[in-house]
Coordinates of C-alpha atoms in Angstrom, one line a residue:
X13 CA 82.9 130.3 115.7
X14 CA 82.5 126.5 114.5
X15 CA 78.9 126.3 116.1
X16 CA 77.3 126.4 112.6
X17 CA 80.2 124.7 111.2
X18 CA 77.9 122.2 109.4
X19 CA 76.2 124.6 107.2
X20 CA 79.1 126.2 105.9
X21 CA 80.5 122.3 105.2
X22 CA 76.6 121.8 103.1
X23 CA 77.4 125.1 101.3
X24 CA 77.1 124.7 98.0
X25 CA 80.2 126.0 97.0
X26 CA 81.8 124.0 99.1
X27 CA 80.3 120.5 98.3
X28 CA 81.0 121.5 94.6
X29 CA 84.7 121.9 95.4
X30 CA 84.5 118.5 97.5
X31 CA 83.0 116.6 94.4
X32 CA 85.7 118.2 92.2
X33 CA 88.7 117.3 94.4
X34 CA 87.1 113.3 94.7
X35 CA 86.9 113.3 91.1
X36 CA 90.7 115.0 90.7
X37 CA 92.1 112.4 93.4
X38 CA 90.6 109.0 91.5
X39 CA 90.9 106.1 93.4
X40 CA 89.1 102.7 94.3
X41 CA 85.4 102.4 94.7
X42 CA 84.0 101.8 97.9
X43 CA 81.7 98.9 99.2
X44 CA 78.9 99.8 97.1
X45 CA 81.0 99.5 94.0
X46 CA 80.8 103.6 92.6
X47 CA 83.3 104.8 90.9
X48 CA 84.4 108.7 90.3
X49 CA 83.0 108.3 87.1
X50 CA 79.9 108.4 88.0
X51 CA 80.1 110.4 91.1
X52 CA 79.0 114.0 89.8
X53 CA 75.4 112.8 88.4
X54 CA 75.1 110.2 91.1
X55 CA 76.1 113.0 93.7
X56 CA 74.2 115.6 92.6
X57 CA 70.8 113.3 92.7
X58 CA 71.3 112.3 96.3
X59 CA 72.4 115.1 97.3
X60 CA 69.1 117.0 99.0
X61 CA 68.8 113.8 101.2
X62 CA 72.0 114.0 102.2
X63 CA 72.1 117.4 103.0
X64 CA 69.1 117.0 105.1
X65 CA 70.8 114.1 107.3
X66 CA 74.0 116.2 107.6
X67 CA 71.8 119.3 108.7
X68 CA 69.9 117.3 110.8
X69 CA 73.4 115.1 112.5
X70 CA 71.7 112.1 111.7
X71 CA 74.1 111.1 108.5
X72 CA 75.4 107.6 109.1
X73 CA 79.0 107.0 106.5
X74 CA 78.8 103.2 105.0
X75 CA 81.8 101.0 106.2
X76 CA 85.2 101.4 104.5
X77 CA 86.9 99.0 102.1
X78 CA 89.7 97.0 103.2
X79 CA 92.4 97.1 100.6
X80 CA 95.8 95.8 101.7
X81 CA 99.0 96.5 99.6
X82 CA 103.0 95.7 100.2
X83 CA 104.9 97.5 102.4
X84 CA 108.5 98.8 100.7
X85 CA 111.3 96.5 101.2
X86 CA 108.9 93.5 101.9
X87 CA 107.9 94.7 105.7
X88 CA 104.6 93.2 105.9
X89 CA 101.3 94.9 104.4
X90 CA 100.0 98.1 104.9
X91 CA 95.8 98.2 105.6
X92 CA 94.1 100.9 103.9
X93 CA 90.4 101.9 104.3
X94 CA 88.5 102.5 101.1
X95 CA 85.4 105.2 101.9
X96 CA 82.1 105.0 99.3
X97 CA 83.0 108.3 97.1
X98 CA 79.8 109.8 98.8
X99 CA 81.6 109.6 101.8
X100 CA 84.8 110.9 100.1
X101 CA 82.8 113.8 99.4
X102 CA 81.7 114.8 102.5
X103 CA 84.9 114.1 104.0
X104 CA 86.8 116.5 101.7
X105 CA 84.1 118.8 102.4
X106 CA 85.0 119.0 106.5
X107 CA 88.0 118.9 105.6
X108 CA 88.2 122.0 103.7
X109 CA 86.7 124.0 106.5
X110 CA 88.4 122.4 109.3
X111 CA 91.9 122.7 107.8
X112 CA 92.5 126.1 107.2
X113 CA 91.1 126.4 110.7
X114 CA 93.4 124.1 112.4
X115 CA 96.5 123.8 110.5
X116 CA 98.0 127.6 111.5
X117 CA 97.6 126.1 115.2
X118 CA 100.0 123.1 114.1
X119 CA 103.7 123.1 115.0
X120 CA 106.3 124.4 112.1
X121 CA 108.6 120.9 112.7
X122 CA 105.0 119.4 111.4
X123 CA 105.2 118.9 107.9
X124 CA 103.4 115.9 106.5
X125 CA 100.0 116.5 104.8
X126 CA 100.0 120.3 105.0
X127 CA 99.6 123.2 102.7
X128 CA 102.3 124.7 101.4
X129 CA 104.8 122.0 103.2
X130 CA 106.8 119.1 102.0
X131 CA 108.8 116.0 102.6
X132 CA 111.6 118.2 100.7
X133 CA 111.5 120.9 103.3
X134 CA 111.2 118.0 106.2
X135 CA 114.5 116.3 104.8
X136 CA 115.9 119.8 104.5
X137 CA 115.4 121.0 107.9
X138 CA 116.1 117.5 109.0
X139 CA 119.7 118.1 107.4
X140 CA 119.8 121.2 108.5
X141 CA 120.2 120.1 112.3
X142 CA 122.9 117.8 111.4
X143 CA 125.4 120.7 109.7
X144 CA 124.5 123.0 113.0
X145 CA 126.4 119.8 114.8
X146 CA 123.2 117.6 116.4
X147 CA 124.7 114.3 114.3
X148 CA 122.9 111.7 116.2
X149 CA 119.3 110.9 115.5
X150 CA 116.4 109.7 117.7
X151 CA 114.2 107.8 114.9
X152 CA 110.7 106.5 115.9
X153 CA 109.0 104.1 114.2
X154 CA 105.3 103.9 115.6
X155 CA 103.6 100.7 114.8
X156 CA 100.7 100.5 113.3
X157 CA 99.8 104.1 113.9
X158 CA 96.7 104.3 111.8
X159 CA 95.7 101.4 112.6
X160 CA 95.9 102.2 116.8
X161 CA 94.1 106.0 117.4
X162 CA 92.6 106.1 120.4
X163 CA 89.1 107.4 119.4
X164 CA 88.3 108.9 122.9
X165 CA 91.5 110.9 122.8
X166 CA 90.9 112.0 119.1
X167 CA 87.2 113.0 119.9
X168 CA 88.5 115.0 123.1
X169 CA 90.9 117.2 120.6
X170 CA 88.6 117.9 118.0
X171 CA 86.0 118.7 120.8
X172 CA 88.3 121.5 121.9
X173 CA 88.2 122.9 118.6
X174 CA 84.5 121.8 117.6
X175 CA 81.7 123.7 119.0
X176 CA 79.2 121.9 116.5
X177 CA 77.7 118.7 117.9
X178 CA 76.8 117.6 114.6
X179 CA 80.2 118.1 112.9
X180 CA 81.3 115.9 116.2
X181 CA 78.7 112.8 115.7
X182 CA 79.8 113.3 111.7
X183 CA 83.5 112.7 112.5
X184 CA 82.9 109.6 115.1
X185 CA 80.5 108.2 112.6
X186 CA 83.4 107.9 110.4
X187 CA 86.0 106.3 112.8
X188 CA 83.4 103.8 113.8
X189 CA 82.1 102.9 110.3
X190 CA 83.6 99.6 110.6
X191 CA 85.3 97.5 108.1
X192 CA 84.1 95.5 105.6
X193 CA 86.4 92.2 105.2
X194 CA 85.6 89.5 102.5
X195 CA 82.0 90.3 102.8
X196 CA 82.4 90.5 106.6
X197 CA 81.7 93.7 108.8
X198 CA 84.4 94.1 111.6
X199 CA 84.0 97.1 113.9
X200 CA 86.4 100.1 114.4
X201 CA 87.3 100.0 117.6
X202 CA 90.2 102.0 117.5
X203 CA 92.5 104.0 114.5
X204 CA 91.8 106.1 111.3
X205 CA 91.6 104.4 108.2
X206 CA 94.0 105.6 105.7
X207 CA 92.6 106.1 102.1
X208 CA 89.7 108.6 103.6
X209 CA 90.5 112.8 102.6
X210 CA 90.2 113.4 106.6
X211 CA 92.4 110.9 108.1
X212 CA 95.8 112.7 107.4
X213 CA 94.2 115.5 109.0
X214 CA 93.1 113.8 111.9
X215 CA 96.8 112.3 112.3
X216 CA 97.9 115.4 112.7
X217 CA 95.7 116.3 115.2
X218 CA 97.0 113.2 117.9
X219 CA 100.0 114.3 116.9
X220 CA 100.3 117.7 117.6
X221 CA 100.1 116.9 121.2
X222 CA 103.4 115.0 121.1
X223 CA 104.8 117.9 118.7
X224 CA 104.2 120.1 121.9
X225 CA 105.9 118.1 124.4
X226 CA 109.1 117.7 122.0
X227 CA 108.9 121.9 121.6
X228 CA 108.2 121.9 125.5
X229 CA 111.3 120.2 125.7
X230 CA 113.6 122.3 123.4
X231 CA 114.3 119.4 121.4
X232 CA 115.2 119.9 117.6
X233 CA 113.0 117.6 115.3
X234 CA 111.2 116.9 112.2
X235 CA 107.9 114.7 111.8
X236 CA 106.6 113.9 108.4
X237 CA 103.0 112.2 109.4
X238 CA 103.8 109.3 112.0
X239 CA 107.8 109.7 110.8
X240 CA 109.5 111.2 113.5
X241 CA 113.0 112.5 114.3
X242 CA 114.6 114.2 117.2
X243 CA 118.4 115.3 116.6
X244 CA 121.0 115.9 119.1
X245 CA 124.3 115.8 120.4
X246 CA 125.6 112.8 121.9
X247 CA 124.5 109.0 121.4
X248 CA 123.9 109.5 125.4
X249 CA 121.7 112.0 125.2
X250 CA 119.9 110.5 122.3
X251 CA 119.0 106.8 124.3
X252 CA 117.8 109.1 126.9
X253 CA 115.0 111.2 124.8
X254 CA 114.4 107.4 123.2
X255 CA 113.4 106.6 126.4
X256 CA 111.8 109.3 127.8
X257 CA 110.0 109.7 124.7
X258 CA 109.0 106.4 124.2
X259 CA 107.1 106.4 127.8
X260 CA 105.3 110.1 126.6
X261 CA 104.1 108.0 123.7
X262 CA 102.8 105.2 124.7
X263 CA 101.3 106.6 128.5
X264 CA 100.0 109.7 127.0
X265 CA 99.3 108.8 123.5
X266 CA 98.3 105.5 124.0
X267 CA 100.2 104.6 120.8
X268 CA 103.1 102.1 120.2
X269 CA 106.7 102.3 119.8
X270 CA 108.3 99.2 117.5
X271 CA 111.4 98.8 119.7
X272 CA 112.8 96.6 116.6
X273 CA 112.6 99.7 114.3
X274 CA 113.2 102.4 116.4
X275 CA 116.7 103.2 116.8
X276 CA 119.3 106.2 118.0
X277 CA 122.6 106.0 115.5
X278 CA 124.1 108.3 112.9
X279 CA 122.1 109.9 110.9
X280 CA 123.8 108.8 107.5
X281 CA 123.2 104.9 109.4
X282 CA 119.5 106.4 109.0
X283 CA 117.3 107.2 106.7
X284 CA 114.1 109.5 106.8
X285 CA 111.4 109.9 103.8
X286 CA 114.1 108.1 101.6
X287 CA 116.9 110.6 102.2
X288 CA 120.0 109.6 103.8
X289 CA 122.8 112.2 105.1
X290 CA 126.6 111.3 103.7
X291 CA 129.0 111.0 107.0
X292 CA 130.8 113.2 104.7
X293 CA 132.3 117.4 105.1
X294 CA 129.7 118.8 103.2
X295 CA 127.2 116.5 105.0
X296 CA 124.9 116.4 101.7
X297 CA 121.6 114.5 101.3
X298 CA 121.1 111.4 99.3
X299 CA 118.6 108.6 98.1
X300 CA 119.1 106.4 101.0
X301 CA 120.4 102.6 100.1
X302 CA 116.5 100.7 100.9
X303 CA 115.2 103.8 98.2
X304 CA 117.8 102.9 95.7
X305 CA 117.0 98.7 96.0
X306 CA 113.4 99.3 95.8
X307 CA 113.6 101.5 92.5
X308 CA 115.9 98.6 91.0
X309 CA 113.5 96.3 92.2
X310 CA 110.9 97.7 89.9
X311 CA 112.8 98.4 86.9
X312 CA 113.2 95.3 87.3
X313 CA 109.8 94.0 87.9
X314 CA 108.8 96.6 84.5
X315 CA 111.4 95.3 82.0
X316 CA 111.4 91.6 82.6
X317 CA 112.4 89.2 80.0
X318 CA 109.3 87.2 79.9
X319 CA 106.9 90.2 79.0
X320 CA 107.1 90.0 75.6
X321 CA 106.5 93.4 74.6
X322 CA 108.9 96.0 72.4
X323 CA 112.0 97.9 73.1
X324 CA 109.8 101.0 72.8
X325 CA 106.7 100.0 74.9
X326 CA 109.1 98.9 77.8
X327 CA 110.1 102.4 77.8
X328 CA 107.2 103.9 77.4
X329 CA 106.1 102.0 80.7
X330 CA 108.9 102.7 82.8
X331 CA 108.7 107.1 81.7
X332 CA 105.9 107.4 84.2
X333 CA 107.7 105.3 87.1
X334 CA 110.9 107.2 86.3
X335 CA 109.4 110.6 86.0
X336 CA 107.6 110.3 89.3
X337 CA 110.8 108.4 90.8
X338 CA 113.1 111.6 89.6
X339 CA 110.6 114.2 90.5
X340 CA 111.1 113.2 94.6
X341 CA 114.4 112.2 94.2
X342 CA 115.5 115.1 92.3
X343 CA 116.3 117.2 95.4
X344 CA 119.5 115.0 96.2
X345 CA 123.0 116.2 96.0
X346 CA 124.4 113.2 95.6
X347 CA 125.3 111.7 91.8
X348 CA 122.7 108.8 91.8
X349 CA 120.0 109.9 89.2
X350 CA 123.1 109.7 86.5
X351 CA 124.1 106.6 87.5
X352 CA 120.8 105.2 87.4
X353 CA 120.4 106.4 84.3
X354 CA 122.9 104.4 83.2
X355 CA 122.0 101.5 84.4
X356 CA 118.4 101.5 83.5
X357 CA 120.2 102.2 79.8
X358 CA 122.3 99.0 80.7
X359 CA 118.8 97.0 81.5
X360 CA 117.5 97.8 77.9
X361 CA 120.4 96.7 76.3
X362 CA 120.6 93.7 77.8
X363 CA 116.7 93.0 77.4
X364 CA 117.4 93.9 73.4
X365 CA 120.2 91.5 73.0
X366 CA 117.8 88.9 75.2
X367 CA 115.3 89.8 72.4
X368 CA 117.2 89.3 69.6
X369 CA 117.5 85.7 70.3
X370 CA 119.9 84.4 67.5
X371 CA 123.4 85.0 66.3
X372 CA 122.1 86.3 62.7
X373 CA 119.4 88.8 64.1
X374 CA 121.9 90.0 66.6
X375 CA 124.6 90.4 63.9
X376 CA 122.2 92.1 61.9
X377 CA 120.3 94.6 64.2
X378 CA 123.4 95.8 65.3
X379 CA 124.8 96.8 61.7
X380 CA 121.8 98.2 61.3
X381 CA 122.3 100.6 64.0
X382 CA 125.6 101.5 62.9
X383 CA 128.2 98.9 64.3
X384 CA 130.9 97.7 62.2
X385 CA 130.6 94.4 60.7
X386 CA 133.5 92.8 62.6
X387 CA 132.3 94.1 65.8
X388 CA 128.5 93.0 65.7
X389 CA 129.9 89.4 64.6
X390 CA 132.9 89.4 67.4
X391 CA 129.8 90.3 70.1
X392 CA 127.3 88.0 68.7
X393 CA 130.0 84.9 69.4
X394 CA 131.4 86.5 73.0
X395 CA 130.8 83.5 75.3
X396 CA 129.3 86.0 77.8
X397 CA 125.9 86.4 79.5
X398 CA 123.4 88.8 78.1
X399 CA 124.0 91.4 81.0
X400 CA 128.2 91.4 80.5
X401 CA 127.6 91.8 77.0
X402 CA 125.1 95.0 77.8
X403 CA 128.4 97.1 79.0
X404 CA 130.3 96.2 75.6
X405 CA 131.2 98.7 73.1
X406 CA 129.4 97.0 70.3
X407 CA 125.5 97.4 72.4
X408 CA 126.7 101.0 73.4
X409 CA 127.5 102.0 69.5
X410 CA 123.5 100.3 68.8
X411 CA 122.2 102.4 71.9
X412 CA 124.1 105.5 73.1
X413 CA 122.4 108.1 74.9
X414 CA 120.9 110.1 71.5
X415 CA 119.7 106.8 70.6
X416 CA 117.7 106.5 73.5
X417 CA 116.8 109.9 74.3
X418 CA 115.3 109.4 70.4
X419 CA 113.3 106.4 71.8
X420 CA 111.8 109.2 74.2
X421 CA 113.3 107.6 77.6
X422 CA 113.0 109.8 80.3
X423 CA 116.4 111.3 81.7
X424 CA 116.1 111.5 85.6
X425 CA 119.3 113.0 86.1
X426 CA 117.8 116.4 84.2
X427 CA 115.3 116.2 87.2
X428 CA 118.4 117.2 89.8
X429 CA 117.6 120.7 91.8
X430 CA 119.2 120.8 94.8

C-alpha cells in the first residue's frame, strides 16, 4: 500500500496543500534566510528539481536552525529546530499522507498532536479517572525527550509501516540534517527537532509503543505528547508503576526519566497541561498555581511602568495575550478568569495613577471621569502606594467595568465553558 507512497506525497495537489499550510503556520526562516513570504513563488520555481530528487530518493533537507526560548516558570531553555520552508513543505507534505494512515492505529489515551483531539479532552479524561476513585497520579516528566530519539528505534517503526525506500531515506535525511549553531554544523546524532511539521508525528510514533505496554498493563492514563499520566488507587501502587515504568522507559525506549520531576502524589498536588484537580467533593478542574504565576508574570511584563505608552495601547497589547490565555483556560470550573479579571483591571489603574504623575493631573483626570471633587483631592493626598490606591473607591468610580469594557479590554471570564 505505501510502496509508491512518494508519488502520492509529489502530487500536485498535495504539495499545493503543503505550501498553503507553511504559509498558514508562519514562523521563523530557516538557515538560508526565506521567509513564508516568499515561499509560493520561490517554491513553485524549484519545484521540478525538487520533485525529481524526491522521485529519484536522492533529496538531501538543509540543516535546521537552532532557536532556543525560555522554558515556563524559569526551567531552563527549551531547543527548537528551525527547518528551511522548502523543507517545511515537504515535510507537511509526508505528513499529510502518513497521518491519516497512522493515527487510527494510535492509542485513544493518545491525545497530543492529533486530529480531532485535545489537551481539553486529555485534562477531561485525566479528571475523569479521579471522580471514578483512581486519586493518586503517576506523573512522568521525560527529559529532554526531543532532544534524545533513538533514530534506529524510530527508523525500525516507521519501517513497519513504510514499504517505500525512498519515503524511508527522506525521513532519516531529516533526523540527521544536523544543526546549525552560531554558524557551526553539529550533527544529529539522536532526537527530533521540534519546530519541523513531522516531528509531533514522529513523537507519537516512539510513543505509541509505551502507550501499548500501559494498555497491556490495564493501567488508566492520559499522555499529551511526552506528558504522561497513569492514575490509580493507592500511593503504593502508584511508586510501584513509577518504578516499573521508569525501567520500560528507559530499557526499551532508551529515553530518560528526570527523577527530580517525576513524582507519584495527589493529583490536585499535580498539575497536567496547566490543569489542576481541587482535593475538593465535586473534584472540579482548575488553572493550576505555576499557570496562574506565569500569566501574572506577563501582565506584568506587558503593562510595566517604564514603557511609556497609553492607557489604551496597553490594552490593546494585552487583548491578544488575554484572548489566547482565556480561550485554553476557559474550560476550568473554578472562579479564576473573574478574578483575574479583576486584577488585570487593578494593574491598569494603578499604571494610570503611576501615569498621571502629579497631585493636579490626578485631581483633575479623575473629575473628569466622574469623581467627586472631595474624593479625587482626598486620593490624590492618601499617603499610600500607587497599587493600594488602585483598590480605592475614588480609581474604581474613574474605571469601573463599563469603563473598561468601553476601552475594548477583553473579558476572559465570558470565555468560561465548562
Amino acid at each position: 500500500m505505501t510502496k509508491h507512497l512518494m508519488e502520492a506525497i509529489c502530487s500536485p495537489e498535495n504539495i499545493a496543500a503543503a505550501v498553503r499550510a507553511v504559509v498558514r503556520n508562519k514562523g521563523a526562516a530557516g538557515v538560508d534566510g526565506m521567509t513564508v513570504r516568499d515561499l509560493p513563488r520561490a517554491f513553485a520555481a524549484h519545484w521540478p528539481e525538487i520533485e525529481r530528487d524526491l522521485l529519484e530518493g536522492r533529496y538531501q533537507p538543509q540543516p535546521v536552525r537552532r532557536v532556543s526560548i525560555p522554558k515556563p516558570g524559569g526551567g531552563g531553555e527549551r531547543h527548537l529546530g528551525i527547518p528551511t520552508v522548502f523543507d517545511r513543505v515537504i515535510q507537511q507534505a509526508v505528513l499529510q499522507q502518513l497521518q491519516p494512515l497512522w493515527d487510527p492505529t494510535f492509542s485513544e489515551h493518545s491525545y497530543g498532536f492529533r486530529p480531532g483531539r485535545s489537551a481539553h479532552q486529555a485534562v477531561a479524561q485525566a479528571q475523569a479517572y479521579v471522580i471514578e476513585g483512581y486519586q493518586f497520579v503517576v506523573d512522568f516528566d521525560l527529559a529532554k525527550f526531543f532532544d534524545r530519539v533513538n533514530h534506529d528505534r524510530l527508523m525500525a517503526s516507521v519501517a513497519e509501516r513504510v514499504d517505500d525506500k525512498r519515503v524511508l531515506r527522506l525521513i532519516r535525511g531529516f533526523l540527521t540534517a544536523g544543526v546549525l549553531i552560531d554558524g557551526l554544523l553539529e550533527a544529529s546524532l539522536q532526537g527530533t527537532p521540534q519546530g519541523g511539521p513531522l516531528s509531533p508525528l514522529l513523537s507519537n510514533l516512539v510513543l505509541d509503543e509505551l502507550d501499548r505496554e500501559l494498555e497491556r498493563r490495564g493501567h488508566r492514563f492520559v499522555r499529551y505528547a511526552d506528558d504522561c499520566n497513569i492514575y490509580v488507587r493507592s500511593e503504593a501502587a502508584g511508586h510501584r508503576v513509577m518504578s516499573s515504568i521508569t525501567r520500560f522507559i528507559e530499557r526499551r525506549l532508551k529515553l530518560h526519566v528526570n527523577a527530580e520531576k517525576s513524582a507519584v502524589g495527589r493529583p490536585w498536588q499535580r498539575s497536567f497541561l496547566g490543569y489542576t484537580i481541587r482535593g475538593e467533593e465535586e473534584l472540579r478542574r482548575c488553572v493550576a498555581e505555576k499557570a496562574l504565576a506565569r500569566f501574572k508574570s506577563r501582565v506584568r511584563e506587558l503593562t510595566r511602568r517604564s514603557r511609556g505608552v497609553s492607557l489604551e495601547r496597553m490594552i490593546a497589547d494585552l487583548n491578544p495575550f488575554l484572548r489566547g490565555w482565556a480561550g485554553y483556560f476557559g474550560f476550568s470550573q473554578w472562579r479564576e478568569l473573574a478574578t483575574l479579571d479583576a486584577w488585570v483591571r487593578r494593574r491598569l489603574r494603578c499604571l494610570a495613577w503611576v501615569q498621571w504623575r502629579t497631585m493636579r493631573r490626578r485631581i483633575a483626570e479623575l473629575c473628569r471621569r466622574g469623581v467627586a471633587k472631595s474624593a479625587a483631592f482626598a486620593a490624590s493626598r492618601a499617603a499610600k502606594g500607587p497599587w493600594r490606591l488602585s483598590s480605592s473607591r475614588a480609581l474604581h468610580d474613574a474605571f469601573g467595568k463599563a469603563d473598561f469594557r468601553a476601552m475594548g479590554l477583553v473579558e476572559m471570564a465570558s470565555f468560561v465553558r465548562a
